[in-house]
C-alpha cells in the first residue's frame, strides 16, 4: 500500500506552523506591552528575553506533554523554533563567532531551567517554584529583587498554567495564548 508523501509533508508543515504560532505567543510575552519587563525590573537584553521565553515555553510544553505523543511532538517543534529564533537573534545582534558555543550554552541553560520548573511543579511547593523563578528570571544576585516581586511572578505562573490547563493546544485553528499580567 502506497502512502501519499504530500499528505505527510502537509501534516508536518502544519505542525511546524502551529509550533511557530505557539512559540510566538511565548516569545512575545517579554515585550507584550513591556509589562513583564517593567513589572519585574528586567533588563531589556538577550538573556532576560531568553529566560522569560523559556519560562513561557515551559508552561506551554508542560501542558502539551499531557496530550500524548502528538503533544510531545509539538514540544519538539516548539524547541526547534526556539533554537532557530536564538540563532536569528544572535545574528541580528552581530554575533558572528562562537555561535555554536553560545547556542550550546543557552541549550544547557534551557534544560536547567526546564528541570527547575518541572521540580517546582511536580513537588507542588511554592518554595521550590519561587526559588526557580528567583534564580532564573529575577536574577539571584539582583538588588532589585523583592519577595513581593517573586510572589507576584509565582502568582502569574500559576494563573498561566491554570489558563492553559484543559485547553486544546493542538487545535490548529484556535491557537491558545497567555493572559496579560495582573
Short mmCIF file of C-alpha atoms in Angstrom, two decimals:
data_model
loop_
_atom_site.label_atom_id
_atom_site.label_comp_id
_atom_site.label_asym_id
_atom_site.label_seq_id
_atom_site.Cartn_x
_atom_site.Cartn_y
_atom_site.Cartn_z
CA UNK A 1 0.00 0.00 0.00
CA UNK A 2 1.43 3.37 -1.01
CA UNK A 3 1.05 6.43 1.16
CA UNK A 4 0.72 9.98 -0.05
CA UNK A 5 4.05 11.69 0.70
CA UNK A 6 2.47 15.11 0.13
CA UNK A 7 -0.10 14.40 2.84
CA UNK A 8 2.70 13.59 5.28
CA UNK A 9 4.62 16.73 4.29
CA UNK A 10 1.47 18.85 4.59
CA UNK A 11 0.79 17.44 8.07
CA UNK A 12 4.40 18.10 9.15
CA UNK A 13 4.29 21.66 7.80
CA UNK A 14 1.02 22.23 9.63
CA UNK A 15 2.66 21.16 12.91
CA UNK A 16 5.63 23.43 12.24
CA UNK A 17 3.27 26.35 11.57
CA UNK A 18 1.33 25.61 14.73
CA UNK A 19 4.56 25.41 16.76
CA UNK A 20 5.62 28.76 15.29
CA UNK A 21 2.32 30.39 16.36
CA UNK A 22 2.60 28.85 19.84
CA UNK A 23 6.23 29.93 20.08
CA UNK A 24 5.37 33.50 19.09
CA UNK A 25 2.89 33.61 21.97
CA UNK A 26 5.73 32.51 24.29
CA UNK A 27 8.38 34.79 22.85
CA UNK A 28 6.23 37.91 22.74
CA UNK A 29 5.46 37.77 26.46
CA UNK A 30 8.75 39.53 27.15
CA UNK A 31 7.75 42.53 25.07
CA UNK A 32 3.96 42.43 25.35
CA UNK A 33 3.36 45.98 26.50
CA UNK A 34 6.68 45.69 28.35
CA UNK A 35 4.61 44.61 31.34
CA UNK A 36 6.92 41.77 32.46
CA UNK A 37 9.96 43.87 31.64
CA UNK A 38 8.76 46.81 33.71
CA UNK A 39 6.88 44.95 36.44
CA UNK A 40 9.92 42.92 37.46
CA UNK A 41 12.68 45.39 36.52
CA UNK A 42 14.17 43.00 33.98
CA UNK A 43 16.93 44.16 31.68
CA UNK A 44 15.98 44.65 28.04
CA UNK A 45 18.62 42.23 26.78
CA UNK A 46 19.04 38.82 25.19
CA UNK A 47 19.50 36.99 28.50
CA UNK A 48 16.30 38.38 30.06
CA UNK A 49 14.36 37.73 26.85
CA UNK A 50 15.68 34.16 26.78
CA UNK A 51 14.79 33.49 30.43
CA UNK A 52 11.25 34.84 30.09
CA UNK A 53 10.74 32.99 26.81
CA UNK A 54 11.97 29.71 28.31
CA UNK A 55 9.51 30.15 31.19
CA UNK A 56 6.62 30.54 28.74
CA UNK A 57 7.83 27.69 26.52
CA UNK A 58 7.95 25.53 29.65
CA UNK A 59 4.40 26.48 30.69
CA UNK A 60 3.11 25.70 27.20
CA UNK A 61 5.15 22.49 26.92
CA UNK A 62 4.07 21.27 30.37
CA UNK A 63 0.50 21.22 29.07
CA UNK A 64 1.46 19.77 25.68
CA UNK A 65 3.20 16.83 27.35
CA UNK A 66 -0.13 15.76 28.85
CA UNK A 67 -1.59 15.35 25.34
CA UNK A 68 0.22 12.16 24.42
CA UNK A 69 2.60 11.53 21.50
CA UNK A 70 1.20 14.37 19.40
CA UNK A 71 1.73 16.81 22.27
CA UNK A 72 5.28 15.60 22.79
CA UNK A 73 5.98 16.02 19.08
CA UNK A 74 4.66 19.58 19.30
CA UNK A 75 7.05 20.18 22.23
CA UNK A 76 9.93 19.19 19.96
CA UNK A 77 8.75 21.59 17.26
CA UNK A 78 8.42 24.36 19.87
CA UNK A 79 12.01 23.72 21.00
CA UNK A 80 13.25 23.69 17.39
CA UNK A 81 11.56 27.05 16.82
CA UNK A 82 13.25 28.45 19.94
CA UNK A 83 16.65 27.31 18.63
CA UNK A 84 16.01 28.95 15.27
CA UNK A 85 14.97 32.19 16.98
CA UNK A 86 18.12 32.16 19.11
CA UNK A 87 20.28 31.86 16.01
CA UNK A 88 18.38 34.68 14.29
CA UNK A 89 18.68 36.96 17.34
CA UNK A 90 22.39 36.26 17.70
CA UNK A 91 22.88 37.03 14.03
CA UNK A 92 20.89 40.29 14.29
CA UNK A 93 22.98 41.24 17.34
CA UNK A 94 26.07 40.96 15.16
CA UNK A 95 27.43 37.80 16.74
CA UNK A 96 29.47 36.12 14.03
CA UNK A 97 31.83 33.91 16.01
CA UNK A 98 31.22 31.21 18.59
CA UNK A 99 27.54 30.93 17.64
CA UNK A 100 27.64 27.16 18.16
CA UNK A 101 29.26 27.60 21.58
CA UNK A 102 26.78 30.29 22.66
CA UNK A 103 23.84 28.25 21.38
CA UNK A 104 25.15 25.18 23.18
CA UNK A 105 25.42 27.16 26.44
CA UNK A 106 21.87 28.50 26.01
CA UNK A 107 20.59 24.96 25.39
CA UNK A 108 22.24 23.85 28.65
CA UNK A 109 20.64 26.79 30.46
CA UNK A 110 17.31 25.89 28.85
CA UNK A 111 17.42 22.32 30.16
CA UNK A 112 18.49 23.50 33.61
CA UNK A 113 15.61 25.96 33.79
CA UNK A 114 13.09 23.42 32.50
CA UNK A 115 14.27 20.94 35.12
CA UNK A 116 13.95 23.56 37.87
CA UNK A 117 10.41 24.47 36.78
CA UNK A 118 9.43 20.80 36.45
CA UNK A 119 10.67 20.24 40.01
CA UNK A 120 8.65 23.20 41.22
CA UNK A 121 5.53 21.90 39.51
CA UNK A 122 5.92 18.22 40.43
CA UNK A 123 6.93 18.80 44.04
CA UNK A 124 3.99 21.17 44.30
CA UNK A 125 5.70 23.51 46.70
CA UNK A 126 5.61 27.24 46.18
CA UNK A 127 9.05 27.47 47.76
CA UNK A 128 10.67 25.27 45.12
CA UNK A 129 9.00 27.13 42.25
CA UNK A 130 9.71 30.54 43.81
CA UNK A 131 13.39 29.61 44.14
CA UNK A 132 13.50 28.54 40.47
CA UNK A 133 11.86 31.82 39.40
CA UNK A 134 14.20 33.81 41.61
CA UNK A 135 17.30 32.16 40.12
CA UNK A 136 16.16 32.06 36.50
CA UNK A 137 14.05 35.16 35.96
CA UNK A 138 14.72 37.66 38.70
CA UNK A 139 18.43 37.06 38.93
CA UNK A 140 19.53 35.73 42.30
CA UNK A 141 22.11 38.49 42.60
CA UNK A 142 19.85 41.38 41.55
CA UNK A 143 19.40 44.07 44.20
CA UNK A 144 16.00 44.94 42.64
CA UNK A 145 14.53 41.55 43.52
CA UNK A 146 11.97 41.64 46.31
CA UNK A 147 9.92 38.93 47.96
CA UNK A 148 6.81 40.71 46.66
CA UNK A 149 8.07 40.53 43.08
CA UNK A 150 8.85 36.83 43.40
CA UNK A 151 5.40 36.22 44.89
CA UNK A 152 3.77 38.19 42.07
CA UNK A 153 5.72 36.24 39.45
CA UNK A 154 4.76 32.97 41.14
CA UNK A 155 1.10 34.01 41.01
CA UNK A 156 1.50 34.93 37.32
CA UNK A 157 2.88 31.45 36.57
CA UNK A 158 0.03 29.78 38.49
CA UNK A 159 -2.58 31.80 36.59
CA UNK A 160 -1.00 30.97 33.23
CA UNK A 161 -0.77 27.25 33.99
CA UNK A 162 -4.41 27.21 35.10
CA UNK A 163 -5.36 29.12 31.94
CA UNK A 164 -3.59 26.62 29.69
CA UNK A 165 -4.83 23.57 31.62
CA UNK A 166 -7.51 21.69 29.73
CA UNK A 167 -7.19 23.82 26.60
CA UNK A 168 -6.80 22.03 23.28
CA UNK A 169 -3.29 23.24 22.50
CA UNK A 170 -3.22 21.03 19.40
CA UNK A 171 -6.20 22.78 17.77
CA UNK A 172 -4.52 24.43 14.79
CA UNK A 173 -7.48 26.70 14.07
CA UNK A 174 -7.68 28.23 17.58
CA UNK A 175 -4.22 28.86 19.00
CA UNK A 176 -4.09 29.48 22.72
CA UNK A 177 -2.10 32.39 24.09
CA UNK A 178 -1.27 33.76 27.51
CA UNK A 179 -3.24 36.06 29.77
CA UNK A 180 -1.93 39.56 30.49
CA UNK A 181 -0.07 40.12 33.73
CA UNK A 182 -2.20 41.50 36.55
#
